[in-house]
mmCIF file of C-alpha atoms in Angstrom:
data_model
loop_
_atom_site.group_PDB
_atom_site.id
_atom_site.type_symbol
_atom_site.label_atom_id
_atom_site.label_comp_id
_atom_site.label_asym_id
_atom_site.label_seq_id
_atom_site.Cartn_x
_atom_site.Cartn_y
_atom_site.Cartn_z
ATOM 1 C CA MET F 1 -18.817 17.816 -1.279
ATOM 2 C CA ALA F 2 -19.693 21.669 0.433
ATOM 3 C CA GLU F 3 -22.444 23.048 -1.563
ATOM 4 C CA THR F 4 -20.253 26.149 -3.272
ATOM 5 C CA SER F 5 -21.131 29.709 -2.846
ATOM 6 C CA ILE F 6 -20.894 32.542 -5.405
ATOM 7 C CA SER F 7 -20.084 35.400 -3.326
ATOM 8 C CA SER F 8 -17.223 33.380 -1.441
ATOM 9 C CA PRO F 9 -14.707 35.648 -1.063
ATOM 10 C CA PRO F 10 -11.331 34.698 -3.118
ATOM 11 C CA ARG F 11 -8.631 32.502 -1.120
ATOM 12 C CA LYS F 12 -4.821 32.683 -1.526
ATOM 13 C CA PRO F 13 -3.721 30.245 -3.504
ATOM 14 C CA SER F 14 -1.863 27.494 -0.944
ATOM 15 C CA VAL F 15 1.173 25.903 -1.546
ATOM 16 C CA PRO F 16 0.900 22.364 -2.585
ATOM 17 C CA LYS F 17 2.795 19.685 0.200
ATOM 18 C CA ALA F 18 6.083 18.878 -1.581
ATOM 19 C CA HIS F 19 5.419 14.638 -1.802
ATOM 20 C CA GLY F 20 6.349 11.878 1.423
ATOM 21 C CA LYS F 21 8.686 9.757 0.834
ATOM 22 C CA ARG F 22 6.683 6.676 1.784
ATOM 23 C CA THR F 23 8.708 4.232 4.843
ATOM 24 C CA ILE F 24 10.054 0.655 4.699
ATOM 25 C CA GLY F 25 7.121 -0.003 5.300
ATOM 26 C CA GLN F 26 5.460 1.370 2.637
ATOM 27 C CA ILE F 27 7.793 -0.261 1.177
ATOM 28 C CA LEU F 28 7.647 -3.720 2.040
ATOM 29 C CA ILE F 29 3.491 -3.997 1.495
ATOM 30 C CA ARG F 30 4.003 -3.119 -1.506
ATOM 31 C CA THR F 31 6.788 -5.589 -2.728
ATOM 32 C CA PHE F 32 4.870 -8.148 -1.310
ATOM 33 C CA PHE F 33 1.473 -7.418 -3.428
ATOM 34 C CA ILE F 34 3.264 -6.766 -6.588
ATOM 35 C CA ILE F 35 5.062 -10.489 -5.759
ATOM 36 C CA PHE F 36 1.856 -11.951 -4.841
ATOM 37 C CA GLY F 37 0.231 -10.742 -7.892
ATOM 38 C CA ALA F 38 2.770 -11.706 -10.229
ATOM 39 C CA ILE F 39 3.002 -15.316 -8.536
ATOM 40 C CA LEU F 40 -0.957 -15.186 -9.544
ATOM 41 C CA VAL F 41 -0.504 -14.740 -12.908
ATOM 42 C CA ALA F 42 1.785 -17.061 -13.350
ATOM 43 C CA VAL F 43 -0.691 -19.564 -11.294
ATOM 44 C CA SER F 44 -3.399 -18.285 -14.171
ATOM 45 C CA LEU F 45 -0.876 -19.218 -17.392
ATOM 46 C CA GLU F 46 1.299 -22.109 -16.461
ATOM 47 C CA LEU F 47 -1.603 -24.563 -14.167
ATOM 48 C CA PHE F 48 -4.744 -22.956 -16.279
ATOM 49 C CA LEU F 49 -4.547 -20.998 -19.402
ATOM 50 C CA VAL F 50 -1.620 -22.624 -21.494
ATOM 51 C CA PRO F 51 -1.316 -26.258 -21.177
ATOM 52 C CA ASN F 52 -5.745 -25.391 -22.092
ATOM 53 C CA ASN F 53 -4.379 -23.618 -25.571
ATOM 54 C CA ILE F 54 -5.711 -20.708 -24.074
ATOM 55 C CA THR F 55 -4.218 -17.118 -24.695
ATOM 56 C CA ASP F 56 -3.764 -13.761 -23.142
ATOM 57 C CA GLY F 57 -3.713 -10.699 -24.598
ATOM 58 C CA GLY F 58 -1.531 -8.389 -25.186
ATOM 59 C CA ILE F 59 2.563 -9.302 -24.299
ATOM 60 C CA THR F 60 1.520 -12.065 -22.522
ATOM 61 C CA GLY F 61 -0.880 -13.523 -25.859
ATOM 62 C CA ILE F 62 2.304 -12.750 -28.013
ATOM 63 C CA SER F 63 5.732 -14.320 -25.577
ATOM 64 C CA VAL F 64 2.556 -17.870 -24.985
ATOM 65 C CA MET F 65 2.164 -18.226 -28.660
ATOM 66 C CA ALA F 66 5.981 -17.486 -29.941
ATOM 67 C CA SER F 67 6.407 -20.630 -26.317
ATOM 68 C CA PHE F 68 4.597 -23.245 -27.978
ATOM 69 C CA LEU F 69 5.942 -22.449 -31.604
ATOM 70 C CA SER F 70 9.572 -22.259 -30.624
ATOM 71 C CA GLY F 71 9.174 -24.596 -27.402
ATOM 72 C CA TRP F 72 11.391 -22.423 -25.580
ATOM 73 C CA LYS F 73 10.258 -21.781 -22.305
ATOM 74 C CA LEU F 74 6.970 -18.635 -22.072
ATOM 75 C CA GLY F 75 9.493 -17.094 -18.946
ATOM 76 C CA ILE F 76 12.122 -16.029 -21.074
ATOM 77 C CA PHE F 77 9.998 -14.543 -24.257
ATOM 78 C CA LEU F 78 7.916 -12.454 -20.973
ATOM 79 C CA PHE F 79 10.900 -11.124 -19.587
ATOM 80 C CA VAL F 80 12.602 -10.260 -23.058
ATOM 81 C CA PHE F 81 9.248 -9.685 -25.229
ATOM 82 C CA ASN F 82 8.874 -6.725 -21.930
ATOM 83 C CA LEU F 83 11.974 -5.351 -21.580
ATOM 84 C CA PRO F 84 11.652 -2.628 -24.352
ATOM 85 C CA PHE F 85 8.260 -1.208 -23.210
ATOM 86 C CA LEU F 86 10.429 -1.328 -19.266
ATOM 87 C CA ILE F 87 12.901 1.003 -20.239
ATOM 88 C CA ILE F 88 9.862 3.314 -21.953
ATOM 89 C CA GLY F 89 8.027 3.380 -19.780
ATOM 90 C CA TYR F 90 11.146 4.515 -17.159
ATOM 91 C CA LYS F 91 12.100 7.157 -19.344
ATOM 92 C CA GLN F 92 7.974 8.499 -19.596
ATOM 93 C CA ILE F 93 6.517 7.154 -16.989
ATOM 94 C CA GLY F 94 9.394 7.566 -13.680
ATOM 95 C CA LYS F 95 12.062 5.348 -11.834
ATOM 96 C CA THR F 96 9.824 4.378 -9.314
ATOM 97 C CA PHE F 97 6.858 3.254 -11.561
ATOM 98 C CA ALA F 98 9.598 0.805 -13.838
ATOM 99 C CA LEU F 99 11.321 -0.505 -10.522
ATOM 100 C CA SER F 100 7.316 -2.282 -9.862
ATOM 101 C CA THR F 101 7.456 -3.883 -13.129
ATOM 102 C CA LEU F 102 10.516 -5.183 -12.934
ATOM 103 C CA LEU F 103 10.295 -6.894 -10.466
ATOM 104 C CA SER F 104 6.216 -7.764 -11.197
ATOM 105 C CA ILE F 105 7.911 -9.272 -14.924
ATOM 106 C CA THR F 106 10.786 -10.998 -13.257
ATOM 107 C CA VAL F 107 8.689 -13.048 -10.449
ATOM 108 C CA LEU F 108 6.720 -13.501 -13.454
ATOM 109 C CA SER F 109 9.290 -14.816 -15.187
ATOM 110 C CA ILE F 110 10.455 -16.987 -12.746
ATOM 111 C CA GLY F 111 7.593 -18.411 -11.072
ATOM 112 C CA THR F 112 6.369 -19.947 -15.108
ATOM 113 C CA VAL F 113 9.037 -21.312 -15.661
ATOM 114 C CA LEU F 114 9.261 -23.141 -11.728
ATOM 115 C CA LEU F 115 6.156 -23.957 -12.661
ATOM 116 C CA HIS F 116 5.782 -25.792 -16.223
ATOM 117 C CA PRO F 117 6.573 -28.740 -14.893
ATOM 118 C CA VAL F 118 3.525 -29.399 -12.768
ATOM 119 C CA GLN F 119 1.014 -30.995 -14.110
ATOM 120 C CA ALA F 120 -2.252 -28.670 -14.779
ATOM 121 C CA PHE F 121 -4.852 -28.429 -11.800
ATOM 122 C CA VAL F 122 -7.800 -28.316 -14.925
ATOM 123 C CA THR F 123 -8.289 -30.043 -18.610
ATOM 124 C CA ASP F 124 -12.266 -29.230 -18.624
ATOM 125 C CA THR F 125 -11.975 -25.850 -21.749
ATOM 126 C CA LEU F 126 -15.151 -24.664 -19.532
ATOM 127 C CA LEU F 127 -13.080 -24.707 -16.026
ATOM 128 C CA ALA F 128 -9.600 -23.112 -17.196
ATOM 129 C CA PHE F 129 -10.515 -20.438 -19.421
ATOM 130 C CA VAL F 130 -13.008 -19.393 -15.598
ATOM 131 C CA PHE F 131 -10.844 -19.745 -13.443
ATOM 132 C CA GLY F 132 -7.024 -18.501 -15.218
ATOM 133 C CA GLY F 133 -9.765 -15.569 -16.362
ATOM 134 C CA ILE F 134 -9.834 -14.985 -12.480
ATOM 135 C CA PHE F 135 -6.914 -15.631 -11.477
ATOM 136 C CA LEU F 136 -5.416 -13.760 -14.651
ATOM 137 C CA GLY F 137 -7.342 -10.947 -13.523
ATOM 138 C CA VAL F 138 -6.409 -11.135 -9.995
ATOM 139 C CA GLY F 139 -2.782 -10.630 -10.309
ATOM 140 C CA THR F 140 -2.854 -7.988 -12.573
ATOM 141 C CA GLY F 141 -4.722 -6.198 -10.708
ATOM 142 C CA ILE F 142 -2.819 -6.610 -7.639
ATOM 143 C CA VAL F 143 0.088 -5.708 -9.424
ATOM 144 C CA ILE F 144 -1.275 -2.155 -11.999
ATOM 145 C CA ARG F 145 -3.303 -1.973 -7.659
ATOM 146 C CA ASN F 146 0.544 -1.270 -5.970
ATOM 147 C CA GLY F 147 1.731 0.452 -8.630
ATOM 148 C CA GLY F 148 3.332 -2.168 -11.376
ATOM 149 C CA SER F 149 2.232 -2.838 -14.079
ATOM 150 C CA LEU F 150 2.735 -6.986 -16.758
ATOM 151 C CA ASP F 151 2.573 -6.274 -20.136
ATOM 152 C CA GLY F 152 4.728 -4.022 -21.612
ATOM 153 C CA THR F 153 1.365 -2.341 -24.018
ATOM 154 C CA GLU F 154 -0.267 -0.802 -21.604
ATOM 155 C CA ILE F 155 2.660 1.344 -21.272
ATOM 156 C CA VAL F 156 2.470 1.917 -24.565
ATOM 157 C CA ALA F 157 -1.109 2.671 -23.877
ATOM 158 C CA ILE F 158 -0.636 5.055 -22.244
ATOM 159 C CA LEU F 159 2.375 7.304 -23.472
ATOM 160 C CA VAL F 160 0.157 7.283 -27.169
ATOM 161 C CA SER F 161 -3.817 8.146 -24.673
ATOM 162 C CA ARG F 162 -1.929 11.387 -24.404
ATOM 163 C CA LYS F 163 -1.273 11.873 -27.494
ATOM 164 C CA THR F 164 -4.422 10.946 -29.269
ATOM 165 C CA PRO F 165 -8.566 11.290 -28.158
ATOM 166 C CA PHE F 166 -8.803 7.340 -28.028
ATOM 167 C CA SER F 167 -8.835 5.943 -24.155
ATOM 168 C CA VAL F 168 -5.435 3.892 -22.251
ATOM 169 C CA GLY F 169 -8.563 1.146 -22.389
ATOM 170 C CA GLU F 170 -9.430 1.079 -26.060
ATOM 171 C CA ILE F 171 -6.442 1.794 -27.678
ATOM 172 C CA VAL F 172 -5.593 -1.884 -25.268
ATOM 173 C CA MET F 173 -8.557 -3.406 -27.248
ATOM 174 C CA PHE F 174 -7.665 -2.594 -30.407
ATOM 175 C CA VAL F 175 -4.284 -4.693 -29.840
ATOM 176 C CA ASN F 176 -6.385 -7.237 -28.006
ATOM 177 C CA LEU F 177 -7.870 -7.674 -31.350
ATOM 178 C CA PHE F 178 -5.447 -8.634 -33.145
ATOM 179 C CA ILE F 179 -3.627 -10.578 -31.026
ATOM 180 C CA LEU F 180 -5.892 -12.470 -29.921
ATOM 181 C CA SER F 181 -6.583 -13.213 -33.447
ATOM 182 C CA GLY F 182 -3.191 -14.771 -34.213
ATOM 183 C CA ALA F 183 -3.783 -17.211 -31.271
ATOM 184 C CA GLY F 184 -6.665 -18.450 -34.179
ATOM 185 C CA PHE F 185 -4.133 -19.885 -36.864
ATOM 186 C CA VAL F 186 -1.516 -21.101 -34.080
ATOM 187 C CA PHE F 187 -3.891 -23.306 -31.551
ATOM 188 C CA GLY F 188 -7.997 -22.889 -33.796
ATOM 189 C CA TRP F 189 -10.034 -20.747 -33.566
ATOM 190 C CA ASP F 190 -12.144 -22.192 -31.215
ATOM 191 C CA ARG F 191 -9.218 -22.027 -28.470
ATOM 192 C CA ALA F 192 -9.190 -17.884 -30.298
ATOM 193 C CA LEU F 193 -12.086 -17.615 -29.083
ATOM 194 C CA PHE F 194 -11.286 -19.239 -25.246
ATOM 195 C CA SER F 195 -9.176 -17.026 -25.238
ATOM 196 C CA ILE F 196 -11.082 -13.234 -25.558
ATOM 197 C CA LEU F 197 -13.997 -15.048 -23.011
ATOM 198 C CA ALA F 198 -10.948 -15.893 -20.457
ATOM 199 C CA TYR F 199 -9.406 -12.376 -21.895
ATOM 200 C CA TYR F 200 -12.915 -10.672 -20.546
ATOM 201 C CA ILE F 201 -13.195 -11.779 -17.916
ATOM 202 C CA ALA F 202 -9.499 -11.751 -16.301
ATOM 203 C CA TYR F 203 -10.798 -6.972 -18.040
ATOM 204 C CA LYS F 204 -13.429 -7.122 -15.159
ATOM 205 C CA VAL F 205 -11.447 -9.044 -12.755
ATOM 206 C CA ILE F 206 -9.544 -6.213 -12.915
ATOM 207 C CA ASP F 207 -11.142 -3.861 -12.912
ATOM 208 C CA VAL F 208 -12.978 -5.424 -8.896
ATOM 209 C CA THR F 209 -9.292 -5.307 -8.069
ATOM 210 C CA ILE F 210 -8.659 -2.337 -8.877
ATOM 211 C CA GLU F 211 -11.662 -0.174 -7.367
ATOM 212 C CA GLY F 212 -12.593 -2.952 -4.733
ATOM 213 C CA MET F 213 -15.985 -2.597 -3.509
ATOM 214 C CA ASN F 214 -15.576 0.826 -3.068
ATOM 215 C CA GLU F 215 -15.664 2.002 -6.657
ATOM 216 C CA SER F 216 -17.289 5.300 -6.615
ATOM 217 C CA LYS F 217 -20.875 6.472 -8.001
ATOM 218 C CA SER F 218 -22.186 9.605 -8.540
ATOM 219 C CA VAL F 219 -26.478 10.039 -7.571
ATOM 220 C CA TRP F 220 -28.220 12.929 -9.524
ATOM 221 C CA ILE F 221 -32.031 13.597 -7.301
ATOM 222 C CA ILE F 222 -34.949 15.362 -7.843
ATOM 223 C CA SER F 223 -37.729 15.120 -5.796
ATOM 224 C CA ASP F 224 -39.829 18.322 -4.114
ATOM 225 C CA GLN F 225 -38.604 16.803 -0.981
ATOM 226 C CA ILE F 226 -34.955 17.416 -1.595
ATOM 227 C CA ASP F 227 -33.985 19.333 1.681
ATOM 228 C CA ASP F 228 -34.470 16.267 3.553
ATOM 229 C CA ILE F 229 -32.825 13.435 0.946
ATOM 230 C CA GLY F 230 -29.647 16.090 1.145
ATOM 231 C CA ASN F 231 -29.205 16.220 5.254
ATOM 232 C CA ALA F 232 -30.018 12.503 6.038
ATOM 233 C CA ILE F 233 -27.785 11.876 3.258
ATOM 234 C CA LEU F 234 -25.506 14.523 4.999
ATOM 235 C CA ASP F 235 -25.917 12.017 8.824
ATOM 236 C CA ARG F 236 -26.769 8.560 7.547
ATOM 237 C CA LEU F 237 -24.145 8.081 4.989
ATOM 238 C CA GLY F 238 -21.348 10.782 5.930
ATOM 239 C CA ARG F 239 -21.688 11.763 2.270
ATOM 240 C CA GLY F 240 -21.323 15.575 1.266
ATOM 241 C CA VAL F 241 -23.903 16.872 -1.601
ATOM 242 C CA THR F 242 -23.903 19.800 -3.980
ATOM 243 C CA TYR F 243 -27.658 21.316 -4.340
ATOM 244 C CA LEU F 244 -27.800 22.334 -8.356
ATOM 245 C CA SER F 245 -30.909 25.048 -9.734
ATOM 246 C CA GLY F 246 -33.013 23.251 -12.310
ATOM 247 C CA GLU F 247 -36.147 23.556 -14.464
ATOM 248 C CA GLY F 248 -38.854 21.715 -15.273
ATOM 249 C CA GLY F 249 -37.994 21.327 -18.985
ATOM 250 C CA PHE F 250 -42.889 20.974 -18.852
ATOM 251 C CA THR F 251 -43.716 22.950 -16.614
ATOM 252 C CA GLY F 252 -40.788 24.543 -16.311
ATOM 253 C CA ASP F 253 -41.384 24.658 -13.052
ATOM 254 C CA PRO F 254 -37.822 25.595 -10.283
ATOM 255 C CA LYS F 255 -36.309 22.310 -9.576
ATOM 256 C CA LYS F 256 -33.756 21.591 -7.007
ATOM 257 C CA VAL F 257 -31.154 18.720 -7.661
ATOM 258 C CA ILE F 258 -28.775 16.761 -5.388
ATOM 259 C CA PHE F 259 -25.968 16.247 -6.563
ATOM 260 C CA CYS F 260 -23.006 13.454 -4.476
ATOM 261 C CA VAL F 261 -21.565 11.421 -4.674
ATOM 262 C CA ILE F 262 -21.366 7.504 -2.799
ATOM 263 C CA THR F 263 -19.234 4.122 -3.204
ATOM 264 C CA ARG F 264 -21.379 1.027 -4.486
ATOM 265 C CA LEU F 265 -21.814 -0.138 -1.162
ATOM 266 C CA GLU F 266 -23.359 2.879 0.064
ATOM 267 C CA GLU F 267 -25.510 2.855 -3.381
ATOM 268 C CA ALA F 268 -28.911 0.592 -1.149
ATOM 269 C CA LYS F 269 -28.301 3.199 1.701
ATOM 270 C CA LEU F 270 -28.586 5.471 -0.185
ATOM 271 C CA LYS F 271 -32.447 4.829 -1.953
ATOM 272 C CA GLU F 272 -33.794 3.728 1.411
ATOM 273 C CA ILE F 273 -32.947 6.643 1.710
ATOM 274 C CA VAL F 274 -34.744 8.456 -1.079
ATOM 275 C CA ASN F 275 -37.366 6.101 -0.249
ATOM 276 C CA GLN F 276 -38.379 7.366 2.567
ATOM 277 C CA PHE F 277 -39.042 10.740 2.283
ATOM 278 C CA ASP F 278 -39.783 10.992 -1.993
ATOM 279 C CA ASP F 279 -40.503 7.539 -3.483
ATOM 280 C CA LYS F 280 -41.649 9.023 -6.302
ATOM 281 C CA ALA F 281 -38.380 11.485 -6.364
ATOM 282 C CA PHE F 282 -36.320 10.670 -9.685
ATOM 283 C CA LEU F 283 -32.687 9.401 -9.078
ATOM 284 C CA ALA F 284 -30.021 8.201 -11.267
ATOM 285 C CA VAL F 285 -26.904 6.261 -10.695
ATOM 286 C CA GLY F 286 -23.798 5.998 -12.290
ATOM 287 C CA ASN F 287 -20.120 5.141 -12.893
ATOM 288 C CA ILE F 288 -17.749 7.688 -11.708
ATOM 289 C CA HIS F 289 -13.886 6.662 -13.370
ATOM 290 C CA ASP F 290 -11.498 8.627 -10.806
ATOM 291 C CA VAL F 291 -12.797 10.590 -8.042
ATOM 292 C CA LYS F 292 -10.550 13.234 -6.252
ATOM 293 C CA GLY F 293 -11.075 16.618 -4.225
ATOM 294 C CA GLY F 294 -13.610 17.678 -2.588
ATOM 295 C CA ARG F 295 -14.491 15.661 0.781
ATOM 296 C CA PHE F 296 -14.677 12.644 -1.011
ATOM 297 C CA LYS F 297 -11.774 10.093 0.162
ATOM 298 C CA LYS F 298 -10.716 6.958 -2.296
ATOM 299 C CA LYS F 299 -7.116 5.353 -1.260
ATOM 300 C CA ASP F 300 -4.363 6.544 -3.652
ATOM 301 C CA ILE F 301 -3.341 3.230 -5.290
ATOM 302 C CA HIS F 302 0.195 4.322 -6.381
#
């Protein structure tokens, strides 16, 4: 991220590059990971959560409860209940997303049917919701990272968020609050609470799986050695910095501020750089939901 100048001459608008088609190799790799992620979710449901009467949120949670009450196979409900949302996703989001989601839901449905006769890995409730939540989060995160989805509520949340002030996460959380509460009437309130814990673990693991260790962080630095710190960040981290002009609220003295974006793995190194030049510098680090443009590069997951 280079320092910008107000006096820079205007540039001619560039013609956007056409969206390149994926190669056969890229398609096969994404297909493999979507299948792998869906299998992990099937393992989580049939070998950890469902045998211990612990459910998930969204359409998956509704399917688990419907399967428990009717005695029918879980895979049937997973496929049938998600089908209407899949059609909506095809019309509103795109063909590639719909095909990826169809593949993941199909593999998940078949996987739960095939794994249903297998004995549960654990019968201890604590181990069930912890490891079930981890497998669920990793599998779901892998599918999302490769352009698919395993739950129709996510599709609805994406569409609703476009017309409301609520984020996708807030909408999904609101819907799941009712679904997980319903589990209390089906499985008992202790199991509903375990389901909430499993969902929370999965929710956190999904974020880590999607972002990996490259989660972005914004950094603000105020110091009297700002030039030395900025040059060190450029040289040793390879990250661009932007210098901003500020003013001290108490003293009124002019201040120079550094703003830059780093990854999670670079945070410790950046703090080391700042402390080396000014151990009394003001340093603020925050999480960033998304980064686009400038010199900061992140892997495209879609």
